[in-house]
Amino acid sequence: MFPSMVVPAILQVRPELCLEKTEQREKVAASMPVEKSADRPGDRAFSDELALEKLYEQFRRPIHSYVYRLLGNVEDADDITQEVFIRACSAWDGLYERDHLSSWLYRIATNLCVDQLRRRKRISWWPLSRRSRQAENDDDVSDDASLLLADSGGIPEIAEREHIRLTLANMPEEYAAALVLHAAQGVPYQEIAAIMEISPNAAATRISRAKKMFMEQYKRLNKSNASVQERRK
């Protein structure tokens, strides 16, 4: 995986990305209520460097897990994840609404992944049964994950994994991303709506359609494969 100290290294090499504007921050902080939140990297009294380090440690694993599933290989996932936090670092100084940091980071990651997938003209799917690479908060995956996840104790057959990859390859990138966020990452509708900058109703509709697309394609591929195997007998 990418180096764990990538963000501190960025701060050292490119300190201009995250220079603190003391007077401006004091004015903003004075006008905003201080509120503890799981989505915040720490108290506003922390320095930018400490806040960014905490942000990185809190979100690097779920972001990497999400990107890995969409892009299908470790190298691309490492690169995109590092780019997510470089962009977060670059934008940090001007970011004053810090109560929804996970949505903000997922939005950056989603946009980068969609751009990458469109360049490829295909989706390469990572086997979702490998839960050892998931983040701590992936344990809250919803029941809908059964659409994509094999039993945590088993390894899916090669054919099954290929069917999943081919199924996702035929889905629009935004629908594949929404399905991963909801079924595999356990992200709720409201947050998916914020990530994709659509309404909650639109997010629910997109996920519903994505599930339908996935199941129809998956069943079609299974049927086709069964027919091929029957002819070979």
mmCIF file of C-alpha atoms in Angstrom:
data_model
loop_
_atom_site.group_PDB
_atom_site.id
_atom_site.type_symbol
_atom_site.label_atom_id
_atom_site.label_comp_id
_atom_site.label_asym_id
_atom_site.label_seq_id
_atom_site.Cartn_x
_atom_site.Cartn_y
_atom_site.Cartn_z
ATOM 1 C CA MET A 1 0.000 0.000 0.000
ATOM 2 C CA PHE A 2 1.031 3.616 -0.331
ATOM 3 C CA PRO A 3 3.330 5.020 2.381
ATOM 4 C CA SER A 4 1.519 5.859 5.599
ATOM 5 C CA MET A 5 3.392 9.162 5.891
ATOM 6 C CA VAL A 6 2.432 10.496 2.474
ATOM 7 C CA VAL A 7 0.473 13.464 3.821
ATOM 8 C CA PRO A 8 3.176 14.677 6.231
ATOM 9 C CA ALA A 9 5.642 14.301 3.346
ATOM 10 C CA ILE A 10 3.428 16.429 1.113
ATOM 11 C CA LEU A 11 3.262 19.086 3.786
ATOM 12 C CA GLN A 12 7.046 19.145 4.049
ATOM 13 C CA VAL A 13 7.711 19.227 0.309
ATOM 14 C CA ARG A 14 4.844 21.557 -0.626
ATOM 15 C CA PRO A 15 4.092 23.607 2.514
ATOM 16 C CA GLU A 16 2.343 26.267 0.442
ATOM 17 C CA LEU A 17 -0.569 23.849 -0.048
ATOM 18 C CA CYS A 18 -1.664 24.079 3.564
ATOM 19 C CA LEU A 19 -0.333 27.351 4.997
ATOM 20 C CA GLU A 20 -2.512 28.612 7.795
ATOM 21 C CA LYS A 21 -4.097 32.014 7.278
ATOM 22 C CA THR A 22 -4.247 32.899 10.942
ATOM 23 C CA GLU A 23 -6.393 36.011 10.892
ATOM 24 C CA GLN A 24 -8.882 34.568 8.413
ATOM 25 C CA ARG A 25 -9.197 31.345 10.371
ATOM 26 C CA GLU A 26 -9.740 33.192 13.636
ATOM 27 C CA LYS A 27 -12.598 35.178 12.105
ATOM 28 C CA VAL A 28 -14.201 32.043 10.649
ATOM 29 C CA ALA A 29 -13.703 30.003 13.821
ATOM 30 C CA ALA A 30 -15.258 32.772 15.906
ATOM 31 C CA SER A 31 -18.366 32.733 13.745
ATOM 32 C CA MET A 32 -18.801 28.945 13.737
ATOM 33 C CA PRO A 33 -19.872 26.670 16.609
ATOM 34 C CA VAL A 34 -17.290 24.169 17.770
ATOM 35 C CA GLU A 35 -18.799 20.719 17.450
ATOM 36 C CA LYS A 36 -17.218 17.347 17.930
ATOM 37 C CA SER A 37 -17.926 14.945 15.071
ATOM 38 C CA ALA A 38 -16.637 11.610 13.785
ATOM 39 C CA ASP A 39 -16.211 13.290 10.423
ATOM 40 C CA ARG A 40 -13.829 15.917 11.794
ATOM 41 C CA PRO A 41 -10.065 15.366 11.885
ATOM 42 C CA GLY A 42 -9.806 16.972 15.291
ATOM 43 C CA ASP A 43 -10.384 20.113 17.250
ATOM 44 C CA ARG A 44 -9.979 23.357 15.309
ATOM 45 C CA ALA A 45 -7.205 24.307 17.718
ATOM 46 C CA PHE A 46 -4.974 21.630 16.175
ATOM 47 C CA SER A 47 -2.514 22.789 13.563
ATOM 48 C CA ASP A 48 -3.332 22.110 9.918
ATOM 49 C CA GLU A 49 -0.643 19.456 9.775
ATOM 50 C CA LEU A 50 -1.996 17.534 12.758
ATOM 51 C CA ALA A 51 -5.546 17.812 11.430
ATOM 52 C CA LEU A 52 -4.546 16.518 8.011
ATOM 53 C CA GLU A 53 -2.576 13.644 9.511
ATOM 54 C CA LYS A 54 -5.603 12.639 11.545
ATOM 55 C CA LEU A 55 -7.865 12.999 8.504
ATOM 56 C CA TYR A 56 -5.545 10.755 6.517
ATOM 57 C CA GLU A 57 -5.336 8.091 9.205
ATOM 58 C CA GLN A 58 -9.115 8.075 9.672
ATOM 59 C CA PHE A 59 -10.145 7.871 6.019
ATOM 60 C CA ARG A 60 -7.277 6.376 4.015
ATOM 61 C CA ARG A 61 -8.456 2.772 4.423
ATOM 62 C CA PRO A 62 -12.134 3.237 3.462
ATOM 63 C CA ILE A 63 -11.156 5.501 0.559
ATOM 64 C CA HIS A 64 -8.543 3.007 -0.639
ATOM 65 C CA SER A 65 -11.016 0.132 -0.285
ATOM 66 C CA TYR A 66 -13.613 2.001 -2.347
ATOM 67 C CA VAL A 67 -11.148 2.993 -5.071
ATOM 68 C CA TYR A 68 -9.661 -0.511 -5.160
ATOM 69 C CA ARG A 69 -13.085 -2.041 -5.807
ATOM 70 C CA LEU A 70 -13.832 0.316 -8.672
ATOM 71 C CA LEU A 71 -10.435 0.302 -10.385
ATOM 72 C CA GLY A 72 -9.524 -3.327 -9.805
ATOM 73 C CA ASN A 73 -5.827 -3.177 -8.986
ATOM 74 C CA VAL A 74 -3.616 -2.060 -6.133
ATOM 75 C CA GLU A 75 -1.368 0.258 -8.122
ATOM 76 C CA ASP A 76 -4.193 2.407 -9.482
ATOM 77 C CA ALA A 77 -5.915 2.394 -6.098
ATOM 78 C CA ASP A 78 -2.720 3.589 -4.418
ATOM 79 C CA ASP A 79 -2.254 6.362 -6.980
ATOM 80 C CA ILE A 80 -5.842 7.593 -6.849
ATOM 81 C CA THR A 81 -5.982 7.426 -3.049
ATOM 82 C CA GLN A 82 -2.807 9.464 -2.787
ATOM 83 C CA GLU A 83 -4.243 11.987 -5.270
ATOM 84 C CA VAL A 84 -7.414 12.257 -3.167
ATOM 85 C CA PHE A 85 -5.397 13.356 -0.138
ATOM 86 C CA ILE A 86 -3.118 15.626 -2.152
ATOM 87 C CA ARG A 87 -6.230 17.429 -3.399
ATOM 88 C CA ALA A 88 -7.680 17.494 0.091
ATOM 89 C CA CYS A 89 -4.462 19.026 1.366
ATOM 90 C CA SER A 90 -4.449 21.600 -1.416
ATOM 91 C CA ALA A 91 -8.061 22.619 -0.714
ATOM 92 C CA TRP A 92 -7.839 22.441 3.085
ATOM 93 C CA ASP A 93 -6.990 26.082 3.705
ATOM 94 C CA GLY A 94 -10.159 27.271 2.005
ATOM 95 C CA LEU A 95 -12.427 24.588 3.479
ATOM 96 C CA TYR A 96 -14.513 26.014 6.292
ATOM 97 C CA GLU A 97 -17.445 23.565 6.305
ATOM 98 C CA ARG A 98 -15.784 20.553 7.909
ATOM 99 C CA ASP A 99 -18.757 18.664 9.279
ATOM 100 C CA HIS A 100 -19.062 16.258 6.326
ATOM 101 C CA LEU A 101 -15.489 15.336 5.512
ATOM 102 C CA SER A 102 -16.207 11.743 4.529
ATOM 103 C CA SER A 103 -18.675 12.880 1.840
ATOM 104 C CA TRP A 104 -16.136 15.415 0.600
ATOM 105 C CA LEU A 105 -13.362 12.809 0.317
ATOM 106 C CA TYR A 106 -15.636 10.221 -1.300
ATOM 107 C CA ARG A 107 -16.737 12.855 -3.831
ATOM 108 C CA ILE A 108 -13.115 13.570 -4.775
ATOM 109 C CA ALA A 109 -12.433 9.834 -5.053
ATOM 110 C CA THR A 110 -15.578 9.191 -7.089
ATOM 111 C CA ASN A 111 -14.779 11.933 -9.588
ATOM 112 C CA LEU A 112 -11.223 10.656 -10.021
ATOM 113 C CA CYS A 113 -12.416 7.065 -10.442
ATOM 114 C CA VAL A 114 -15.143 7.954 -12.943
ATOM 115 C CA ASP A 115 -12.599 9.890 -15.014
ATOM 116 C CA GLN A 116 -10.248 6.911 -14.920
ATOM 117 C CA LEU A 117 -12.978 4.427 -15.839
ATOM 118 C CA ARG A 118 -14.137 6.545 -18.744
ATOM 119 C CA ARG A 119 -10.592 6.631 -20.041
ATOM 120 C CA ARG A 120 -10.399 2.871 -19.846
ATOM 121 C CA LYS A 121 -13.820 2.380 -21.459
ATOM 122 C CA ARG A 122 -14.339 -0.546 -19.151
ATOM 123 C CA ILE A 123 -14.592 -1.462 -15.448
ATOM 124 C CA SER A 124 -12.246 -3.972 -13.910
ATOM 125 C CA TRP A 125 -13.779 -5.406 -10.769
ATOM 126 C CA TRP A 126 -11.917 -6.451 -7.653
ATOM 127 C CA PRO A 127 -13.175 -9.628 -5.894
ATOM 128 C CA LEU A 128 -15.291 -8.329 -3.051
ATOM 129 C CA SER A 129 -14.786 -11.364 -0.835
ATOM 130 C CA ARG A 130 -11.327 -10.169 0.194
ATOM 131 C CA ARG A 131 -12.524 -8.373 3.283
ATOM 132 C CA SER A 132 -9.043 -8.208 4.800
ATOM 133 C CA ARG A 133 -8.414 -5.077 2.717
ATOM 134 C CA GLN A 134 -11.518 -3.299 3.983
ATOM 135 C CA ALA A 135 -11.525 -0.532 6.536
ATOM 136 C CA GLU A 136 -12.637 -0.783 10.135
ATOM 137 C CA ASN A 137 -15.966 0.903 9.450
ATOM 138 C CA ASP A 138 -16.758 -1.512 6.600
ATOM 139 C CA ASP A 139 -18.183 -3.840 9.242
ATOM 140 C CA ASP A 140 -21.472 -1.929 8.975
ATOM 141 C CA VAL A 141 -22.174 -3.137 5.430
ATOM 142 C CA SER A 142 -25.909 -3.443 4.853
ATOM 143 C CA ASP A 143 -27.822 -6.569 3.888
ATOM 144 C CA ASP A 144 -27.819 -5.318 0.299
ATOM 145 C CA ALA A 145 -24.138 -6.270 0.171
ATOM 146 C CA SER A 146 -25.272 -9.856 -0.491
ATOM 147 C CA LEU A 147 -25.761 -8.738 -4.087
ATOM 148 C CA LEU A 148 -22.009 -8.342 -4.439
ATOM 149 C CA LEU A 149 -20.248 -9.942 -1.497
ATOM 150 C CA ALA A 150 -19.518 -13.629 -1.174
ATOM 151 C CA ASP A 151 -19.518 -15.226 2.280
ATOM 152 C CA SER A 152 -16.630 -13.745 4.225
ATOM 153 C CA GLY A 153 -15.209 -17.188 4.902
ATOM 154 C CA GLY A 154 -15.122 -18.397 1.320
ATOM 155 C CA ILE A 155 -13.312 -17.676 -1.920
ATOM 156 C CA PRO A 156 -15.540 -17.224 -4.990
ATOM 157 C CA GLU A 157 -14.943 -19.348 -8.052
ATOM 158 C CA ILE A 158 -12.936 -17.770 -10.850
ATOM 159 C CA ALA A 159 -15.986 -17.857 -13.123
ATOM 160 C CA GLU A 160 -18.083 -16.035 -10.538
ATOM 161 C CA ARG A 161 -15.504 -13.307 -10.154
ATOM 162 C CA GLU A 162 -15.295 -12.932 -13.910
ATOM 163 C CA HIS A 163 -19.079 -12.653 -14.111
ATOM 164 C CA ILE A 164 -19.017 -9.888 -11.526
ATOM 165 C CA ARG A 165 -16.281 -8.071 -13.436
ATOM 166 C CA LEU A 166 -18.119 -8.378 -16.752
ATOM 167 C CA THR A 167 -21.408 -7.365 -15.175
ATOM 168 C CA LEU A 168 -19.964 -4.163 -13.754
ATOM 169 C CA ALA A 169 -18.131 -3.482 -17.012
ATOM 170 C CA ASN A 170 -21.494 -3.085 -18.747
ATOM 171 C CA MET A 171 -22.876 -0.617 -16.215
ATOM 172 C CA PRO A 172 -22.551 3.178 -16.445
ATOM 173 C CA GLU A 173 -19.737 4.379 -14.185
ATOM 174 C CA GLU A 174 -22.006 6.469 -11.939
ATOM 175 C CA TYR A 175 -24.294 3.488 -11.329
ATOM 176 C CA ALA A 176 -21.372 1.182 -10.564
ATOM 177 C CA ALA A 177 -19.977 3.749 -8.113
ATOM 178 C CA ALA A 178 -23.344 4.180 -6.389
ATOM 179 C CA LEU A 179 -23.711 0.414 -6.059
ATOM 180 C CA VAL A 180 -20.248 0.040 -4.550
ATOM 181 C CA LEU A 181 -20.824 2.881 -2.111
ATOM 182 C CA HIS A 182 -24.103 1.440 -0.896
ATOM 183 C CA ALA A 183 -23.730 -2.352 -1.123
ATOM 184 C CA ALA A 184 -20.030 -2.772 -0.410
ATOM 185 C CA GLN A 185 -19.037 0.330 1.579
ATOM 186 C CA GLY A 186 -22.286 0.622 3.512
ATOM 187 C CA VAL A 187 -22.700 4.334 2.782
ATOM 188 C CA PRO A 188 -26.294 5.539 3.442
ATOM 189 C CA TYR A 189 -28.491 7.157 0.786
ATOM 190 C CA GLN A 190 -28.164 10.642 2.244
ATOM 191 C CA GLU A 191 -24.383 10.565 2.078
ATOM 192 C CA ILE A 192 -24.351 9.032 -1.412
ATOM 193 C CA ALA A 193 -26.580 11.915 -2.482
ATOM 194 C CA ALA A 194 -24.041 14.381 -1.056
ATOM 195 C CA ILE A 195 -21.110 12.547 -2.651
ATOM 196 C CA MET A 196 -22.719 12.490 -6.096
ATOM 197 C CA GLU A 197 -24.313 15.915 -5.708
ATOM 198 C CA ILE A 198 -27.826 14.669 -6.388
ATOM 199 C CA SER A 199 -30.984 14.567 -4.277
ATOM 200 C CA PRO A 200 -31.591 11.707 -1.809
ATOM 201 C CA ASN A 201 -34.521 10.544 -3.956
ATOM 202 C CA ALA A 202 -32.286 10.516 -7.025
ATOM 203 C CA ALA A 203 -29.649 8.574 -5.088
ATOM 204 C CA ALA A 204 -32.197 5.963 -4.018
ATOM 205 C CA THR A 205 -33.432 5.677 -7.620
ATOM 206 C CA ARG A 206 -29.898 5.327 -8.953
ATOM 207 C CA ILE A 207 -29.044 2.581 -6.467
ATOM 208 C CA SER A 208 -32.291 0.743 -7.209
ATOM 209 C CA ARG A 209 -31.611 0.867 -10.941
ATOM 210 C CA ALA A 210 -27.994 -0.156 -10.393
ATOM 211 C CA LYS A 211 -29.091 -3.247 -8.455
ATOM 212 C CA LYS A 212 -31.537 -4.154 -11.205
ATOM 213 C CA MET A 213 -28.891 -3.651 -13.903
ATOM 214 C CA PHE A 214 -26.413 -5.746 -11.968
ATOM 215 C CA MET A 215 -28.769 -8.652 -11.311
ATOM 216 C CA GLU A 216 -30.132 -8.754 -14.862
ATOM 217 C CA GLN A 217 -26.656 -8.764 -16.383
ATOM 218 C CA TYR A 218 -25.335 -11.242 -13.829
ATOM 219 C CA LYS A 219 -28.166 -13.706 -14.410
ATOM 220 C CA ARG A 220 -27.764 -13.362 -18.173
ATOM 221 C CA LEU A 221 -24.059 -14.148 -17.929
ATOM 222 C CA ASN A 222 -24.692 -17.129 -15.670
ATOM 223 C CA LYS A 223 -27.276 -18.473 -18.090
ATOM 224 C CA SER A 224 -24.945 -17.987 -21.034
ATOM 225 C CA ASN A 225 -22.105 -19.711 -19.207
ATOM 226 C CA ALA A 226 -24.344 -22.643 -18.264
ATOM 227 C CA SER A 227 -25.322 -23.058 -21.917
ATOM 228 C CA VAL A 228 -21.675 -23.075 -23.009
ATOM 229 C CA GLN A 229 -20.793 -25.684 -20.392
ATOM 230 C CA GLU A 230 -23.753 -27.826 -21.448
ATOM 231 C CA ARG A 231 -22.633 -27.780 -25.085
ATOM 232 C CA ARG A 232 -19.145 -28.856 -24.061
ATOM 233 C CA LYS A 233 -20.438 -32.015 -22.399
#
